[in-house]
PDB file of C-alpha atoms in Angstrom:
ATOM      1  CA  MET A 444     -41.401  46.164  -0.052  1.00 54.00           C
ATOM      2  CA  VAL A 445     -42.263  42.016   0.920  1.00 56.00           C
ATOM      3  CA  GLN A 446     -40.834  41.026  -2.331  1.00 64.00           C
ATOM      4  CA  GLU A 447     -37.656  42.392  -1.993  1.00 66.00           C
ATOM      5  CA  LYS A 448     -37.399  41.135   1.647  1.00 67.00           C
ATOM      6  CA  SER A 449     -38.292  37.686   0.112  1.00 70.00           C
ATOM      7  CA  ALA A 450     -35.627  37.836  -2.514  1.00 68.00           C
ATOM      8  CA  PHE A 451     -33.230  39.247  -0.186  1.00 71.00           C
ATOM      9  CA  ARG A 452     -34.083  36.164   2.601  1.00 80.00           C
ATOM     10  CA  ILE A 453     -33.841  33.585  -0.438  1.00 82.00           C
ATOM     11  CA  GLY A 454     -30.189  35.116  -1.709  1.00 81.00           C
ATOM     12  CA  LYS A 455     -29.274  35.096   1.493  1.00 86.00           C
ATOM     13  CA  LEU A 456     -30.462  31.154   2.671  1.00 87.00           C
ATOM     14  CA  ILE A 457     -28.407  30.053  -1.070  1.00 90.00           C
ATOM     15  CA  LYS A 458     -25.819  31.268   0.236  1.00 91.00           C
ATOM     16  CA  VAL A 459     -25.480  30.552   3.629  1.00 90.00           C
ATOM     17  CA  ILE A 460     -26.693  26.898   1.478  1.00 93.00           C
ATOM     18  CA  LEU A 461     -24.078  27.036  -0.929  1.00 93.00           C
ATOM     19  CA  ILE A 462     -21.003  27.858   2.068  1.00 94.00           C
ATOM     20  CA  ILE A 463     -22.434  24.324   4.205  1.00 94.00           C
ATOM     21  CA  ILE A 464     -22.095  22.774   1.084  1.00 95.00           C
ATOM     22  CA  ALA A 465     -18.219  23.923  -0.071  1.00 94.00           C
ATOM     23  CA  ILE A 466     -16.593  23.542   3.967  1.00 95.00           C
ATOM     24  CA  LEU A 467     -18.198  20.340   3.495  1.00 96.00           C
ATOM     25  CA  ILE A 468     -16.375  18.984   0.159  1.00 95.00           C
ATOM     26  CA  ILE A 469     -13.203  20.401   1.699  1.00 95.00           C
ATOM     27  CA  CYS A 470     -13.980  19.128   4.945  1.00 94.00           C
ATOM     28  CA  THR A 471     -13.962  15.859   2.411  1.00 95.00           C
ATOM     29  CA  ALA A 472     -11.117  15.801   0.909  1.00 94.00           C
ATOM     30  CA  VAL A 473      -8.834  16.787   3.310  1.00 95.00           C
ATOM     31  CA  PHE A 474     -10.367  13.751   5.608  1.00 95.00           C
ATOM     32  CA  ALA A 475      -9.453  11.949   2.490  1.00 93.00           C
ATOM     33  CA  VAL A 476      -6.291  12.862   2.367  1.00 93.00           C
ATOM     34  CA  PHE A 477      -5.026  12.091   5.856  1.00 95.00           C
ATOM     35  CA  LYS A 478      -6.975   8.509   5.766  1.00 94.00           C
ATOM     36  CA  VAL A 479      -4.967   7.858   2.572  1.00 93.00           C
ATOM     37  CA  LYS A 480      -1.814   8.646   4.111  1.00 95.00           C
ATOM     38  CA  ILE A 481      -2.478   7.090   7.346  1.00 95.00           C
ATOM     39  CA  ASP A 482      -3.138   4.009   5.359  1.00 94.00           C
ATOM     40  CA  ALA A 483       0.119   4.176   3.149  1.00 94.00           C
ATOM     41  CA  LYS A 484       2.142   3.872   6.721  1.00 95.00           C
ATOM     42  CA  ALA A 485       0.021   0.824   7.717  1.00 94.00           C
ATOM     43  CA  ALA A 486       1.394  -0.504   5.001  1.00 95.00           C
ATOM     44  CA  LEU A 487       4.613   0.409   5.400  1.00 95.00           C
ATOM     45  CA  ARG A 488       4.883  -0.390   8.517  1.00 95.00           C
ATOM     46  CA  ASP A 489       3.602  -4.429   7.229  1.00 95.00           C
ATOM     47  CA  ALA A 490       6.600  -4.230   5.115  1.00 95.00           C
ATOM     48  CA  LYS A 491       9.583  -3.788   7.402  1.00 95.00           C
ATOM     49  CA  ASN A 492       8.373  -5.952   9.659  1.00 95.00           C
ATOM     50  CA  VAL A 493       7.861  -9.000   6.562  1.00 94.00           C
ATOM     51  CA  ARG A 494      10.944  -7.963   5.271  1.00 94.00           C
ATOM     52  CA  MET A 495      12.224  -8.160   9.016  1.00 94.00           C
ATOM     53  CA  ALA A 496      10.075 -11.304   9.489  1.00 94.00           C
ATOM     54  CA  LEU A 497      11.650 -13.026   5.890  1.00 93.00           C
ATOM     55  CA  GLN A 498      16.081 -11.254   7.343  1.00 92.00           C
ATOM     56  CA  SER A 499      15.309 -13.169  10.470  1.00 91.00           C
ATOM     57  CA  ALA A 500      13.817 -16.670   8.331  1.00 91.00           C
ATOM     58  CA  ASP A 501      16.699 -16.302   6.133  1.00 91.00           C
ATOM     59  CA  ILE A 502      19.610 -16.345   8.572  1.00 90.00           C
ATOM     60  CA  GLU A 503      17.518 -19.534  10.193  1.00 89.00           C
ATOM     61  CA  MET A 504      18.093 -21.056   6.602  1.00 88.00           C
ATOM     62  CA  TYR A 505      21.568 -20.067   6.031  1.00 86.00           C
ATOM     63  CA  GLY A 506      22.028 -21.326   8.925  1.00 84.00           C
ATOM     64  CA  GLU A 507      20.499 -25.243   7.242  1.00 86.00           C
ATOM     65  CA  GLY A 508      22.483 -24.436   3.907  1.00 84.00           C
ATOM     66  CA  LYS A 509      19.242 -22.724   1.976  1.00 86.00           C
ATOM     67  CA  CYS A 510      18.681 -19.734   0.988  1.00 87.00           C
ATOM     68  CA  ILE A 511      14.962 -17.483   1.118  1.00 90.00           C
ATOM     69  CA  TYR A 512      14.757 -16.850  -2.463  1.00 90.00           C
ATOM     70  CA  ASP A 513      14.074 -19.185  -5.472  1.00 86.00           C
ATOM     71  CA  PRO A 514      14.101 -17.394  -8.473  1.00 86.00           C
ATOM     72  CA  LYS A 515      11.955 -19.989  -9.671  1.00 88.00           C
ATOM     73  CA  LYS A 516       9.350 -19.639  -8.052  1.00 86.00           C
ATOM     74  CA  LYS A 517       6.570 -17.510  -9.745  1.00 89.00           C
ATOM     75  CA  ASN A 518       6.798 -14.835  -5.535  1.00 88.00           C
ATOM     76  CA  GLY A 519      10.450 -15.757  -5.407  1.00 88.00           C
ATOM     77  CA  ILE A 520       9.749 -17.262  -1.684  1.00 89.00           C
ATOM     78  CA  ALA A 521      11.247 -20.866  -1.999  1.00 87.00           C
ATOM     79  CA  GLU A 522       9.963 -23.838   0.336  1.00 88.00           C
ATOM     80  CA  GLY A 523       9.299 -23.401   4.180  1.00 87.00           C
ATOM     81  CA  VAL A 524      10.411 -19.972   3.781  1.00 88.00           C
ATOM     82  CA  LYS A 525       6.701 -18.249   4.898  1.00 90.00           C
ATOM     83  CA  GLU A 526       5.908 -20.599   8.046  1.00 90.00           C
ATOM     84  CA  LYS A 527       9.663 -19.454   8.627  1.00 89.00           C
ATOM     85  CA  ALA A 528       8.354 -16.286   8.370  1.00 90.00           C
ATOM     86  CA  GLU A 529       5.097 -16.122   9.522  1.00 90.00           C
ATOM     87  CA  LYS A 530       6.214 -17.538  13.216  1.00 91.00           C
ATOM     88  CA  ILE A 531       7.494 -14.357  13.809  1.00 90.00           C
ATOM     89  CA  TYR A 532       5.036 -12.162  12.252  1.00 92.00           C
ATOM     90  CA  VAL A 533       1.927 -12.608  10.536  1.00 90.00           C
ATOM     91  CA  SER A 534       0.811 -10.153   7.524  1.00 89.00           C
ATOM     92  CA  ASP A 535      -2.713  -8.945   6.068  1.00 88.00           C
ATOM     93  CA  GLY A 536      -0.993  -8.223   2.340  1.00 91.00           C
ATOM     94  CA  THR A 537       0.510 -10.723   0.551  1.00 93.00           C
ATOM     95  CA  TYR A 538       4.337  -9.907  -0.667  1.00 94.00           C
ATOM     96  CA  ALA A 539       6.897 -11.002  -3.454  1.00 94.00           C
ATOM     97  CA  ILE A 540      10.556 -11.540  -3.163  1.00 93.00           C
ATOM     98  CA  THR A 541      12.125  -9.366  -6.458  1.00 93.00           C
ATOM     99  CA  SER A 542      15.852  -9.483  -5.723  1.00 92.00           C
ATOM    100  CA  TYR A 543      18.242 -11.049  -4.011  1.00 91.00           C
ATOM    101  CA  ASN A 544      22.553 -10.573  -2.847  1.00 89.00           C
ATOM    102  CA  LYS A 545      23.076 -14.567  -2.629  1.00 87.00           C
ATOM    103  CA  SER A 546      26.446 -13.875  -1.613  1.00 86.00           C
ATOM    104  CA  LYS A 547      25.506 -11.665   1.771  1.00 86.00           C
ATOM    105  CA  HIS A 548      22.904 -12.801   2.064  1.00 85.00           C
ATOM    106  CA  GLU A 549      20.223 -10.177   1.918  1.00 89.00           C
ATOM    107  CA  LEU A 550      16.945  -9.569   0.788  1.00 91.00           C
ATOM    108  CA  THR A 551      17.743  -6.302  -2.621  1.00 92.00           C
ATOM    109  CA  GLY A 552      13.499  -6.300  -3.273  1.00 93.00           C
ATOM    110  CA  MET A 553      10.712  -7.088  -2.814  1.00 95.00           C
ATOM    111  CA  THR A 554       6.797  -6.213  -3.019  1.00 96.00           C
ATOM    112  CA  PHE A 555       3.942  -6.045  -0.508  1.00 96.00           C
ATOM    113  CA  LYS A 556       0.429  -5.825  -1.662  1.00 96.00           C
ATOM    114  CA  ARG A 557      -1.948  -4.871   1.153  1.00 94.00           C
ATOM    115  CA  GLY A 558      -6.149  -3.582  -0.540  1.00 92.00           C
ATOM    116  CA  ARG A 559      -5.557  -0.964  -2.518  1.00 93.00           C
ATOM    117  CA  TYR A 560      -1.894  -0.487  -2.106  1.00 96.00           C
ATOM    118  CA  THR A 561       1.700  -1.755  -2.985  1.00 96.00           C
ATOM    119  CA  VAL A 562       5.315  -0.960  -0.823  1.00 96.00           C
ATOM    120  CA  TYR A 563       8.172  -1.827  -3.373  1.00 96.00           C
ATOM    121  CA  TYR A 564      11.292  -2.149  -1.406  1.00 95.00           C
ATOM    122  CA  LEU A 565      15.087  -1.634  -2.866  1.00 94.00           C
ATOM    123  CA  SER A 566      18.516  -1.817  -1.668  1.00 91.00           C
ATOM    124  CA  ASN A 567      21.897  -2.005  -3.536  1.00 87.00           C
ATOM    125  CA  GLY A 568      23.968  -2.319  -0.439  1.00 77.00           C
ATOM    126  CA  TYR A 569      24.084   1.367   0.685  1.00 86.00           C
ATOM    127  CA  GLU A 570      20.792   2.614   1.212  1.00 91.00           C
ATOM    128  CA  GLU A 571      17.917   1.574   0.539  1.00 91.00           C
ATOM    129  CA  ALA A 572      14.416   2.927  -0.765  1.00 94.00           C
ATOM    130  CA  TRP A 573      10.952   2.133   0.173  1.00 95.00           C
ATOM    131  CA  ASP A 574       7.644   3.505  -2.206  1.00 95.00           C
ATOM    132  CA  VAL A 575       4.099   3.192  -1.208  1.00 95.00           C
ATOM    133  CA  ASP A 576       1.861   3.272  -3.792  1.00 94.00           C
ATOM    134  CA  TYR A 577      -1.670   4.092  -3.692  1.00 93.00           C
ATOM    135  CA  ILE A 578      -3.674   1.549  -6.634  1.00 90.00           C
ATOM    136  CA  LEU A 579      -6.541   2.833  -7.758  1.00 87.00           C
ATOM    137  CA  ARG A 580      -8.836   1.924 -10.905  1.00 85.00           C
ATOM    138  CA  ILE A 581      -9.776   4.133 -13.623  1.00 88.00           C
ATOM    139  CA  TYR A 582     -11.572   1.767 -15.992  1.00 86.00           C
ATOM    140  CA  SER A 583     -13.150  -2.806 -16.257  1.00 84.00           C
ATOM    141  CA  PHE A 584     -14.623  -4.342 -18.856  1.00 83.00           C
ATOM    142  CA  LYS A 585     -15.643  -7.422 -19.074  1.00 84.00           C
ATOM    143  CA  GLY A 586     -17.163  -9.238 -21.160  1.00 78.00           C
ATOM    144  CA  GLU A 587     -16.969 -12.347 -23.732  1.00 78.00           C
ATOM    145  CA  PRO A 588     -13.391 -12.562 -25.538  1.00 75.00           C
ATOM    146  CA  GLU A 589     -13.539 -11.703 -30.105  1.00 73.00           C
ATOM    147  CA  ASP A 590     -13.332 -15.075 -32.256  1.00 61.00           C
TER     148      ASP A 590
END
């Protein structure tokens, strides 16, 4: 009889512990999803602010007979553009211009990277698209190159 009560109590205790562990796992997963979404919205907001700063710099450079896009540069940004854009908005991330419409003086493509987030902007003149990706490293290998 004493053994039955003891086994019953241990079984009950194990159930309670398993329920608590399950609740903690679910809460952690929900928290992670919300954290990723909140940080993604912050990265998108930064990218939109950078785009507006680049548009303002483009208007200023248009008056000088220049534009913000230089296809010869790796990041597509012409000389002096970063300084003009940073007078308007300073971002934590890095950005690059991927496409530009010279006839309309319009920014049509841009990438913005902040932490693990990458924001892609594309515009065709009629509609614009913003995509936010979360970059998760799956595998990394470091070693000496083979001869």
